[in-house]
Amino acid sequence: PIAVAAFWLAMGSLTVAVEPAKPAVDAENEKFFEERIRPLLVEHRTLMAAEAAAVHRERFAGAKEQFGPRVAELIEEGLAIPPEEYARAEVEQRIAKETWSRWIGPRILLMPTTPAPAPDTSTTGDPRFNSPWSFLGLPALTLPAGLSSEGLPWGLQLVCGAGNEPALFRAAGWIAGVLPPLPLPMPGKA
């Protein structure tokens, strides 16, 4: 379901042929996201914030202004996380990695890397399609898949279960071989 949802979010022209099924698929994808993906994002945020706070605690205390607003917010959030909450999130991470690796099995998941093309330099973009795999520590890679009308890149992400990297690389090689070559970026566009 997440791959279908990701393509609908990222590749609008694809929806024309399957428009009649979209409401039912959207409902199923929303349920899948809320039950299976959102909990991963919450636990991932807990670990990221606590780890950012642990690494930057001393420097942050003396020079908070040296950190960008988003990083400062993440560190402040992490400073408020009790050790037992961090430990609980680590346990959830281990359980989720095992569960997702079994669910993925020998399959390769295919989806856009983000729901939109690359953003401007003020952000790295919307992480919802790659944060789950980062949190789970599952192998993932991105292939350049095209350029937006603004000349910004689209990425196609492949994900596999733990230990299935050879299949991931074979799939990526095959897909890279069938994707059309990308045009050169327009000067000043990307």
CSV table of C-alpha atoms in Angstrom, one decimal:
chain,number,residue,atom,x,y,z
A,1,PRO,CA,0.0,0.0,0.0
A,2,ILE,CA,2.7,2.6,0.8
A,3,ALA,CA,4.2,2.2,-2.7
A,4,VAL,CA,0.8,2.8,-4.3
A,5,ALA,CA,0.2,5.8,-2.0
A,6,ALA,CA,3.7,7.2,-2.7
A,7,PHE,CA,3.2,7.0,-6.5
A,8,TRP,CA,-0.2,8.7,-6.3
A,9,LEU,CA,1.3,11.5,-4.2
A,10,ALA,CA,4.3,12.0,-6.5
A,11,MET,CA,3.1,11.1,-10.0
A,12,GLY,CA,-0.3,12.7,-10.6
A,13,SER,CA,-0.6,11.8,-14.3
A,14,LEU,CA,-0.6,8.1,-13.3
A,15,THR,CA,-3.9,8.5,-11.6
A,16,VAL,CA,-6.0,9.1,-14.7
A,17,ALA,CA,-6.1,5.4,-15.6
A,18,VAL,CA,-6.9,4.2,-12.0
A,19,GLU,CA,-9.0,7.2,-10.8
A,20,PRO,CA,-12.1,5.0,-10.1
A,21,ALA,CA,-10.2,2.9,-7.6
A,22,LYS,CA,-8.5,5.9,-5.9
A,23,PRO,CA,-11.0,6.5,-3.0
A,24,ALA,CA,-10.8,2.9,-1.9
A,25,VAL,CA,-7.0,2.7,-2.2
A,26,ASP,CA,-6.6,6.1,-0.5
A,27,ALA,CA,-8.7,4.8,2.5
A,28,GLU,CA,-6.6,1.7,2.7
A,29,ASN,CA,-3.3,3.6,2.4
A,30,GLU,CA,-4.4,6.1,5.1
A,31,LYS,CA,-5.2,3.2,7.4
A,32,PHE,CA,-1.8,1.6,6.6
A,33,PHE,CA,0.0,4.8,7.2
A,34,GLU,CA,-1.7,5.5,10.5
A,35,GLU,CA,-1.3,1.9,11.8
A,36,ARG,CA,2.1,1.0,10.4
A,37,ILE,CA,4.1,4.0,9.4
A,38,ARG,CA,3.2,6.9,11.8
A,39,PRO,CA,4.3,4.9,14.8
A,40,LEU,CA,7.7,4.4,13.2
A,41,LEU,CA,8.0,8.1,12.5
A,42,VAL,CA,7.1,8.9,16.2
A,43,GLU,CA,9.7,6.5,17.5
A,44,HIS,CA,12.3,7.7,15.0
A,45,ARG,CA,11.7,11.3,16.1
A,46,THR,CA,12.2,10.2,19.8
A,47,LEU,CA,15.6,8.6,19.0
A,48,MET,CA,16.8,11.4,16.7
A,49,ALA,CA,15.9,14.1,19.2
A,50,ALA,CA,17.5,12.3,22.2
A,51,GLU,CA,20.6,11.5,20.2
A,52,ALA,CA,20.9,15.0,18.9
A,53,ALA,CA,20.7,16.3,22.5
A,54,ALA,CA,23.2,13.8,23.8
A,55,VAL,CA,25.8,14.8,21.1
A,56,HIS,CA,25.3,18.5,21.2
A,57,ARG,CA,24.3,19.1,24.9
A,58,GLU,CA,27.4,21.0,26.0
A,59,ARG,CA,27.9,23.1,22.9
A,60,PHE,CA,24.1,23.9,22.8
A,61,ALA,CA,24.1,25.0,26.4
A,62,GLY,CA,26.8,27.6,25.6
A,63,ALA,CA,26.1,28.6,22.1
A,64,LYS,CA,22.4,27.9,21.2
A,65,GLU,CA,22.5,30.7,18.6
A,66,GLN,CA,25.0,28.7,16.5
A,67,PHE,CA,22.3,26.1,15.7
A,68,GLY,CA,19.6,26.6,13.1
A,69,PRO,CA,16.0,26.9,14.3
A,70,ARG,CA,15.0,23.3,13.3
A,71,VAL,CA,18.1,21.7,14.8
A,72,ALA,CA,17.7,23.8,18.0
A,73,GLU,CA,14.1,22.7,18.3
A,74,LEU,CA,15.1,19.0,17.9
A,75,ILE,CA,17.8,19.4,20.5
A,76,GLU,CA,15.4,21.0,23.0
A,77,GLU,CA,12.9,18.3,22.4
A,78,GLY,CA,15.7,15.7,23.0
A,79,LEU,CA,16.8,17.3,26.2
A,80,ALA,CA,13.2,16.7,27.6
A,81,ILE,CA,13.1,13.0,26.7
A,82,PRO,CA,13.6,10.8,29.8
A,83,PRO,CA,16.1,8.0,29.6
A,84,GLU,CA,13.3,5.3,30.0
A,85,GLU,CA,11.5,6.8,27.0
A,86,TYR,CA,14.6,6.6,24.9
A,87,ALA,CA,15.2,3.0,26.0
A,88,ARG,CA,11.6,2.1,25.2
A,89,ALA,CA,12.0,3.6,21.7
A,90,GLU,CA,15.2,1.5,21.1
A,91,VAL,CA,13.3,-1.7,22.0
A,92,GLU,CA,10.4,-0.7,19.7
A,93,GLN,CA,13.0,-0.1,16.9
A,94,ARG,CA,14.5,-3.6,17.3
A,95,ILE,CA,11.1,-5.2,17.3
A,96,ALA,CA,9.9,-3.2,14.3
A,97,LYS,CA,13.1,-4.0,12.3
A,98,GLU,CA,12.5,-7.7,12.7
A,99,THR,CA,8.8,-7.4,11.9
A,100,TRP,CA,9.3,-5.3,8.8
A,101,SER,CA,12.2,-7.4,7.5
A,102,ARG,CA,10.0,-10.5,7.8
A,103,TRP,CA,7.1,-8.7,6.1
A,104,ILE,CA,9.3,-7.4,3.2
A,105,GLY,CA,10.9,-10.8,2.9
A,106,PRO,CA,12.5,-11.2,-0.5
A,107,ARG,CA,10.6,-8.4,-2.1
A,108,ILE,CA,12.0,-5.0,-3.0
A,109,LEU,CA,9.7,-2.0,-2.2
A,110,LEU,CA,9.7,0.7,-4.8
A,111,MET,CA,8.5,4.3,-4.1
A,112,PRO,CA,9.5,7.9,-4.7
A,113,THR,CA,12.2,9.1,-2.2
A,114,THR,CA,10.0,12.1,-1.3
A,115,PRO,CA,6.4,13.1,-2.2
A,116,ALA,CA,7.7,16.1,-4.2
A,117,PRO,CA,10.8,17.1,-6.2
A,118,ALA,CA,13.9,18.4,-4.4
A,119,PRO,CA,13.1,21.6,-2.4
A,120,ASP,CA,15.1,24.8,-2.2
A,121,THR,CA,18.1,24.9,0.0
A,122,SER,CA,16.2,25.9,3.2
A,123,THR,CA,15.2,22.3,3.8
A,124,THR,CA,16.1,18.7,2.9
A,125,GLY,CA,12.4,18.1,2.1
A,126,ASP,CA,9.7,15.9,3.4
A,127,PRO,CA,11.2,12.7,4.9
A,128,ARG,CA,8.1,10.6,5.3
A,129,PHE,CA,9.1,8.1,2.6
A,130,ASN,CA,12.6,7.6,3.8
A,131,SER,CA,12.4,8.1,7.6
A,132,PRO,CA,10.8,4.7,8.3
A,133,TRP,CA,13.7,2.9,6.6
A,134,SER,CA,16.3,5.0,8.4
A,135,PHE,CA,14.6,4.3,11.7
A,136,LEU,CA,14.5,0.5,10.9
A,137,GLY,CA,18.1,0.4,9.6
A,138,LEU,CA,16.8,-1.3,6.5
A,139,PRO,CA,18.8,-1.0,3.3
A,140,ALA,CA,17.5,1.6,0.9
A,141,LEU,CA,18.9,3.5,-2.1
A,142,THR,CA,17.7,6.2,-4.4
A,143,LEU,CA,18.1,6.4,-8.2
A,144,PRO,CA,17.7,9.6,-10.1
A,145,ALA,CA,14.3,9.2,-11.9
A,146,GLY,CA,13.6,12.5,-13.6
A,147,LEU,CA,13.4,16.3,-13.3
A,148,SER,CA,10.4,18.4,-12.3
A,149,SER,CA,9.1,21.2,-14.5
A,150,GLU,CA,11.3,23.4,-12.4
A,151,GLY,CA,14.4,21.3,-13.3
A,152,LEU,CA,14.6,19.8,-9.8
A,153,PRO,CA,15.4,16.1,-9.4
A,154,TRP,CA,12.9,13.3,-8.5
A,155,GLY,CA,14.3,10.2,-6.8
A,156,LEU,CA,13.0,6.6,-7.0
A,157,GLN,CA,13.7,4.7,-3.8
A,158,LEU,CA,14.2,1.0,-3.4
A,159,VAL,CA,14.0,-0.7,0.0
A,160,CYS,CA,14.7,-4.3,1.0
A,161,GLY,CA,14.7,-6.4,4.2
A,162,ALA,CA,17.8,-6.8,6.3
A,163,GLY,CA,20.4,-8.9,4.6
A,164,ASN,CA,18.8,-8.7,1.1
A,165,GLU,CA,21.2,-6.1,-0.3
A,166,PRO,CA,22.3,-8.3,-3.3
A,167,ALA,CA,18.7,-8.4,-4.6
A,168,LEU,CA,18.4,-4.6,-3.9
A,169,PHE,CA,21.4,-3.9,-6.1
A,170,ARG,CA,20.2,-6.2,-8.8
A,171,ALA,CA,16.8,-4.5,-8.9
A,172,ALA,CA,18.4,-1.1,-8.8
A,173,GLY,CA,20.7,-2.0,-11.7
A,174,TRP,CA,17.8,-3.3,-13.8
A,175,ILE,CA,15.7,-0.2,-13.1
A,176,ALA,CA,18.6,2.1,-13.8
A,177,GLY,CA,18.9,0.4,-17.2
A,178,VAL,CA,15.3,0.9,-18.2
A,179,LEU,CA,14.9,4.5,-16.9
A,180,PRO,CA,15.3,7.1,-19.6
A,181,PRO,CA,18.5,9.2,-19.4
A,182,LEU,CA,18.0,12.5,-17.5
A,183,PRO,CA,18.4,15.7,-19.3
A,184,LEU,CA,21.2,18.0,-18.2
A,185,PRO,CA,19.9,20.5,-15.6
A,186,MET,CA,19.2,24.0,-16.8
A,187,PRO,CA,21.8,26.5,-15.6
A,188,GLY,CA,20.4,28.2,-12.4
A,189,LYS,CA,17.5,25.7,-12.1
A,190,ALA,CA,19.0,23.0,-9.9
